XYZ file of C-alpha atoms in Angstrom:
462
model
C 0.000 0.000 0.000
C 0.949 3.635 -0.372
C 1.086 5.405 2.990
C 1.740 8.954 4.149
C 2.891 9.535 7.730
C 2.562 13.136 8.895
C 4.996 13.765 11.733
C 8.404 12.110 12.184
C 8.490 12.119 15.957
C 8.645 8.981 18.013
C 5.316 7.480 16.899
C 5.441 8.579 13.273
C 8.995 7.451 12.621
C 8.516 4.044 14.226
C 5.181 3.442 12.481
C 6.411 4.593 9.079
C 9.570 2.499 9.301
C 7.756 -0.652 10.392
C 5.112 -0.268 7.672
C 7.889 0.156 5.090
C 9.698 -2.885 6.457
C 6.584 -4.982 5.784
C 6.638 -3.997 2.094
C 4.582 -0.804 1.929
C 5.708 2.383 0.191
C 5.861 5.042 2.886
C 6.356 8.802 2.656
C 7.111 10.499 5.980
C 6.337 14.219 6.086
C 7.505 16.820 8.591
C 7.611 20.618 8.621
C 11.064 20.536 10.248
C 13.389 20.800 7.253
C 16.533 20.133 9.310
C 15.070 16.922 10.710
C 14.090 15.737 7.221
C 17.569 16.539 5.941
C 19.120 14.453 8.713
C 16.703 11.567 8.169
C 17.553 11.523 4.460
C 21.200 11.159 5.537
C 20.321 8.267 7.832
C 20.648 10.310 11.040
C 17.960 9.347 13.563
C 16.711 12.113 15.899
C 15.702 9.746 18.709
C 17.274 6.763 20.422
C 15.288 3.566 19.967
C 16.974 0.138 19.798
C 16.883 -1.294 16.267
C 15.294 1.741 14.623
C 18.372 3.181 12.920
C 19.126 -0.072 11.081
C 15.512 -0.379 9.860
C 15.386 3.224 8.655
C 18.631 2.884 6.693
C 17.632 -0.426 5.116
C 14.182 0.695 3.992
C 15.471 4.060 2.774
C 18.141 2.329 0.685
C 15.550 -0.090 -0.692
C 13.342 2.818 -1.744
C 10.319 1.958 0.392
C 10.829 4.784 2.902
C 11.078 8.447 1.921
C 11.271 11.692 3.894
C 10.011 15.070 2.705
C 8.616 18.422 3.830
C 6.108 18.354 0.937
C 2.751 17.353 2.458
C 0.899 17.693 -0.845
C 3.255 15.166 -2.448
C 2.780 12.722 0.415
C -1.022 12.943 0.315
C -1.346 12.701 -3.458
C 0.844 9.588 -3.562
C -0.977 7.773 -0.768
C -4.263 6.048 0.011
C -3.832 6.135 3.793
C -2.704 9.293 5.582
C -1.619 8.890 9.203
C -1.597 11.933 11.485
C 1.192 11.342 14.013
C 2.021 14.847 15.190
C 2.513 16.079 18.739
C -0.353 16.933 21.076
C 1.408 18.899 23.842
C -0.478 19.532 27.081
C -1.898 22.987 27.693
C -1.671 24.850 30.979
C -5.012 23.359 32.039
C -3.983 19.788 31.203
C -5.948 19.590 27.952
C -4.317 18.330 24.744
C -3.395 20.992 22.197
C -4.818 19.846 18.852
C -3.449 22.656 16.673
C -0.911 20.391 14.947
C -3.469 17.625 14.411
C -6.003 19.973 12.872
C -3.334 21.714 10.798
C -2.357 18.323 9.365
C -6.029 17.549 8.667
C -6.447 20.824 6.787
C -3.284 20.069 4.825
C -4.692 16.695 3.805
C -7.967 18.302 2.725
C -6.084 20.853 0.652
C -4.074 18.180 -1.184
C -6.727 15.491 -1.681
C -7.554 14.438 -5.222
C -9.769 11.452 -4.415
C -10.778 9.012 -1.682
C -8.499 8.843 1.360
C -8.415 7.122 4.723
C -7.274 9.615 7.357
C -5.935 7.947 10.488
C -5.494 9.600 13.874
C -2.343 7.958 15.255
C -1.568 10.756 17.708
C -2.912 10.391 21.231
C -5.977 12.626 21.141
C -9.038 13.342 23.310
C -12.378 11.708 22.656
C -14.153 13.580 19.874
C -11.019 14.521 17.930
C -12.043 12.428 14.908
C -15.114 14.643 14.524
C -12.892 17.738 14.552
C -10.541 16.171 11.986
C -13.502 15.354 9.755
C -14.809 18.923 10.041
C -11.359 20.378 9.278
C -11.012 18.279 6.112
C -14.558 19.055 4.976
C -13.967 22.757 5.613
C -10.833 22.763 3.482
C -12.548 20.882 0.659
C -15.465 23.339 0.780
C -13.078 26.289 0.424
C -11.671 24.695 -2.717
C -15.130 23.844 -4.074
C -14.273 20.130 -4.086
C -16.063 17.102 -2.728
C -14.211 13.848 -2.201
C -15.155 10.856 -0.096
C -12.930 10.063 2.870
C -13.026 8.100 6.109
C -11.547 9.068 9.458
C -10.105 6.254 11.581
C -8.799 6.223 15.137
C -5.768 3.930 15.494
C -4.096 4.675 18.850
C -0.501 3.619 19.429
C 0.616 1.438 22.348
C 4.384 1.650 21.988
C 6.808 1.432 24.883
C 9.929 3.514 24.432
C 12.880 1.150 24.343
C 10.784 -1.694 22.897
C 8.838 0.114 20.173
C 9.900 -2.065 17.220
C 8.747 -5.249 18.945
C 5.593 -3.558 20.191
C 4.688 -2.495 16.652
C 5.583 -5.729 14.868
C 4.363 -8.071 17.640
C 1.505 -6.099 19.163
C -0.635 -7.151 22.109
C -3.510 -5.629 20.153
C -4.239 -3.204 17.333
C -7.273 -1.003 17.905
C -9.177 0.330 14.894
C -11.966 2.818 15.485
C -14.147 3.447 12.441
C -17.745 3.645 11.261
C -16.757 2.454 7.776
C -16.642 -1.246 6.909
C -14.564 -0.391 3.819
C -11.923 1.472 5.853
C -11.876 -1.337 8.421
C -11.046 -3.926 5.755
C -8.217 -1.822 4.344
C -6.773 -1.288 7.826
C -6.997 -5.032 8.498
C -5.036 -5.686 5.303
C -2.419 -3.086 6.281
C -1.836 -4.712 9.665
C -2.106 -8.325 8.448
C 1.703 -8.883 8.343
C 1.751 -8.288 12.113
C -1.139 -10.691 12.784
C 0.360 -13.916 11.424
C 0.164 -15.981 14.620
C -3.060 -14.691 16.141
C -5.564 -12.044 15.188
C -5.222 -9.288 17.756
C -6.917 -6.581 15.711
C -9.980 -5.109 17.424
C -12.482 -3.027 15.457
C -14.755 -0.702 17.423
C -16.482 2.664 17.191
C -14.278 5.736 16.935
C -14.955 7.239 20.352
C -14.281 3.957 22.120
C -10.952 3.667 20.277
C -9.996 7.200 21.330
C -10.923 6.423 24.925
C -9.040 3.116 24.950
C -5.641 4.782 24.690
C -6.289 7.144 27.607
C -7.835 4.410 29.729
C -4.850 2.091 29.168
C -2.256 4.685 30.193
C -4.339 5.865 33.133
C -4.575 2.284 34.401
C -0.810 1.748 34.155
C -0.105 5.065 35.885
C -2.526 4.025 38.617
C -0.621 0.785 39.201
C 2.635 2.713 39.570
C 1.213 5.207 42.072
C -0.527 2.392 43.954
C 2.652 0.377 44.465
C 4.512 3.542 45.477
C 1.876 4.236 48.138
C 2.203 0.676 49.450
C 6.009 0.988 49.431
C 5.860 4.162 51.503
C 3.606 2.455 54.018
C 5.929 -0.566 54.114
C 8.770 1.698 55.233
C 6.689 3.049 58.097
C 5.539 -0.335 59.409
C 8.757 -2.282 58.810
C 7.613 -4.439 55.873
C 9.603 -5.027 52.663
C 7.866 -3.914 49.464
C 9.826 -6.445 47.425
C 8.208 -9.294 49.363
C 4.788 -7.632 49.221
C 5.148 -7.156 45.469
C 5.870 -10.869 45.021
C 2.920 -11.729 47.203
C 0.420 -9.729 45.172
C 2.021 -10.020 41.726
C 1.621 -13.785 41.645
C -2.143 -13.234 41.683
C -3.088 -13.577 38.000
C -5.738 -10.888 38.444
C -3.003 -8.378 39.373
C 0.262 -9.495 37.738
C 3.752 -8.029 38.087
C 3.710 -5.495 35.248
C 4.110 -1.872 36.384
C 4.309 -2.914 40.033
C 7.808 -1.554 40.542
C 8.112 1.049 43.302
C 10.456 3.947 42.674
C 10.684 7.667 42.067
C 7.476 7.952 40.038
C 6.485 7.817 36.384
C 7.458 10.276 33.655
C 7.772 10.392 29.875
C 5.627 11.785 27.108
C 2.533 9.646 27.745
C 1.489 8.916 31.315
C 1.655 12.455 32.772
C 0.009 14.048 29.727
C -2.654 11.382 29.281
C -3.668 11.297 32.946
C -4.063 15.079 32.883
C -6.019 14.933 29.627
C -8.521 12.357 30.856
C -9.065 14.364 34.058
C -9.638 17.452 31.922
C -12.038 15.632 29.578
C -14.047 14.310 32.514
C -14.237 17.827 33.937
C -15.743 19.086 30.692
C -18.591 16.625 31.241
C -18.987 17.550 34.900
C -17.337 14.403 36.243
C -14.645 14.425 38.942
C -11.941 11.767 38.357
C -10.987 11.384 42.020
C -8.806 8.278 41.599
C -6.719 9.778 38.802
C -6.289 13.050 40.658
C -4.871 11.016 43.537
C -2.626 9.138 41.096
C -1.197 12.492 40.015
C -0.746 13.723 43.567
C 1.095 10.561 44.603
C 3.389 10.838 41.594
C 4.302 14.465 42.350
C 5.144 13.515 45.913
C 7.076 10.402 44.928
C 9.489 12.311 42.702
C 10.694 14.245 45.707
C 10.706 11.410 48.227
C 14.314 10.470 47.584
C 15.379 14.091 48.120
C 13.710 13.949 51.529
C 15.746 10.827 52.308
C 18.995 12.503 51.247
C 18.283 15.584 53.320
C 17.325 13.536 56.359
C 20.497 11.435 56.070
C 22.802 14.440 56.001
C 20.749 16.184 58.661
C 21.474 13.263 60.953
C 25.105 13.284 59.863
C 25.646 17.001 60.212
C 22.851 18.023 62.595
C 21.910 20.710 60.090
C 19.469 21.024 57.231
C 15.794 20.610 56.780
C 13.409 18.300 55.009
C 12.318 19.528 51.625
C 8.624 18.980 50.984
C 7.479 18.322 47.439
C 4.324 20.092 46.388
C 2.461 20.320 43.177
C 3.951 23.789 42.714
C 7.058 22.069 41.375
C 4.995 21.050 38.389
C 4.325 24.697 37.636
C 8.045 25.432 37.701
C 8.201 27.066 41.119
C 10.692 25.908 43.732
C 10.936 26.343 47.459
C 13.368 28.859 48.880
C 16.931 27.561 48.506
C 18.564 26.058 51.564
C 22.215 25.266 52.243
C 21.620 21.915 53.940
C 23.642 20.119 51.233
C 26.092 22.937 50.564
C 29.395 21.495 49.442
C 28.053 17.959 49.141
C 28.940 16.096 45.944
C 26.029 13.963 44.750
C 26.495 11.429 41.956
C 23.541 10.598 39.708
C 23.142 7.397 37.695
C 20.354 7.731 35.154
C 18.664 10.801 33.646
C 16.105 9.532 31.121
C 12.623 8.768 32.436
C 13.191 5.039 31.790
C 15.934 2.788 30.369
C 16.546 2.281 26.635
C 15.534 5.810 25.664
C 16.977 9.308 25.666
C 13.591 10.847 26.494
C 13.775 13.427 29.298
C 10.158 14.585 29.128
C 8.681 14.706 32.655
C 11.627 12.597 33.863
C 11.833 12.224 37.673
C 15.512 13.196 37.385
C 14.472 16.762 36.543
C 12.584 17.265 39.808
C 15.212 15.447 41.871
C 18.249 17.238 40.455
C 16.648 20.690 40.523
C 15.789 20.252 44.182
C 19.257 18.977 45.016
C 20.727 22.024 43.292
C 18.390 24.238 45.291
C 19.867 22.804 48.494
C 23.411 23.670 47.412
C 24.533 20.215 46.237
C 27.050 19.753 43.433
C 25.872 17.249 40.853
C 27.789 14.866 38.611
C 25.607 12.717 36.368
C 25.828 9.927 33.829
C 23.280 8.369 31.485
C 24.063 5.971 28.617
C 21.844 7.855 26.135
C 20.182 10.966 27.577
C 23.171 13.268 28.191
C 22.467 15.557 25.230
C 18.797 15.858 26.149
C 19.736 16.529 29.774
C 21.983 19.411 28.718
C 18.904 21.102 27.236
C 17.304 20.935 30.690
C 20.178 21.650 33.097
C 22.738 23.408 30.912
C 25.979 23.947 32.808
C 24.404 23.652 36.266
C 25.600 20.035 36.561
C 28.610 18.045 35.336
C 28.111 15.348 32.706
C 30.402 12.344 32.954
C 30.966 9.912 30.069
C 31.682 7.021 32.428
C 29.441 6.019 35.318
C 32.432 5.435 37.615
C 33.653 9.004 36.982
C 30.503 10.186 38.717
C 31.651 8.534 41.947
C 35.010 10.209 42.480
C 34.781 12.066 45.794
C 30.992 11.655 45.946
C 29.214 12.006 49.274
C 26.333 9.915 47.922
C 25.136 8.071 44.825
C 21.519 8.351 43.646
C 20.063 5.771 41.262
C 17.258 7.353 39.231
C 17.015 5.224 36.070
C 17.462 1.447 36.152
C 19.750 0.960 33.148
C 21.148 -2.592 33.002
C 24.755 -1.403 33.316
C 23.944 -0.007 36.761
C 22.572 -3.275 38.140
C 25.784 -5.160 38.864
C 28.710 -2.725 38.985
C 32.024 -3.436 40.685
C 30.839 -2.556 44.180
C 34.343 -2.579 45.653
C 35.383 -0.022 43.030
C 32.235 2.005 43.732
C 32.985 2.106 47.449
C 36.642 3.005 46.980
C 35.874 5.877 44.614
C 33.255 7.483 46.849
C 34.089 9.823 49.694
C 31.191 8.337 51.639
C 29.706 4.976 50.528
C 26.060 6.013 50.661
C 23.535 4.835 48.051
C 20.022 6.144 47.545
C 18.407 3.555 45.284
C 15.388 5.158 43.638
C 14.587 2.017 41.645
C 15.265 -0.754 44.195
C 17.764 -2.487 41.926
C 20.015 -3.586 44.809
C 19.428 -5.868 47.765
C 19.585 -3.913 51.048
C 21.241 -6.715 53.023
C 23.913 -7.249 50.374
C 24.666 -3.523 50.172
C 25.034 -3.204 53.923
C 27.216 -6.309 54.094
C 29.502 -4.661 51.525
C 29.888 -1.619 53.733
C 27.382 0.754 52.142
C 24.798 2.904 53.860
C 21.759 2.018 51.769
C 18.344 3.608 51.275
C 15.716 2.094 48.988
C 11.999 2.675 48.432
C 9.891 0.646 50.844
C 12.813 -1.626 51.755
C 13.955 -2.671 55.218
């Protein structure tokens, strides 16, 4: 099939590349000329395992093209995917200006029947707005062409996106057109060879499915963090509790990992958007508001632990309380409770196997540590360049994770990259000024760490 993908961000680039790799002719369109120039040279703007090789192969084979010419992409294609960004507004709602701009561009370039697919994560009712935008553009031009609008939400995990796309748990197709449904089934058939996991439903249910899925996963994360915090207070071990509940098939282990909270481009934005949508209909999403509140608090919990540790050590300092004001970019008055302390950071991206810093817990943690006077050295296998856009020269960036430790008063684990799981602990201890570890992802065993001579703090661990 001939496909146009509008938007070469994370979703658009992965989708376009995987469709091309299954034999389709794909034209990826973006208004960012510099990005298109780099993509045509084989330079990938994001880090995703396996993506660079697929892009180069399909570009060389002629199945994958990149251009800034939307009209060309639309005219050459039957199916036009809208995969542009939907950034959150100040009130938590999704900004649809890029989606609707793409829809108008499609309407302007159409010369016959098209299937227009919403691949971006969008609020319920967006398909109606896309349809109206296309119809409005056609009316301006005095043209009338048939077209169908389809909702096809993405369920990609950063760091595993290629597998998620080519071996999906499910593919959701929202449409009121039997004809469009059959074409979409054919498009996805190469990824349904073992079992048919394609689900066809009405458009609004498809739009809601994406938000509901992410809200549920975010809820599991905040829930296990709440239980972990209680475990610390009562002397239980969250790792044992997690095993005890995760073995229940009704609950499972997925997303039951306590830590410093969730981040990224999806969970924070989607939870806010569903709360906002509910508010528009007069409904108060009390559970999801609590999920948000827990996540804000959790991002600062490890800072509280650090401050309390050095307060006990130095008999100075004060506990820093995290509030939702941090989300708005405001910070508490600076203190000097960590003045002169060297804090090493392992992990900056919001999760392993990505360079994505959007809403990363490391941002809240490091900014608050800086506010207390701490000096920060940090290492991340992939997110250093993105981190520099956030912190600039306020912290030091080390190319080797052991370099972070030289003279450090404490080490903070924020992202659970595999290379951090089993380091040379004797080397770690010898490099540090004080062998203190604050494990924000519970990747180490407390008893083992203490037996090796470390002062160890986890999340919900005893």
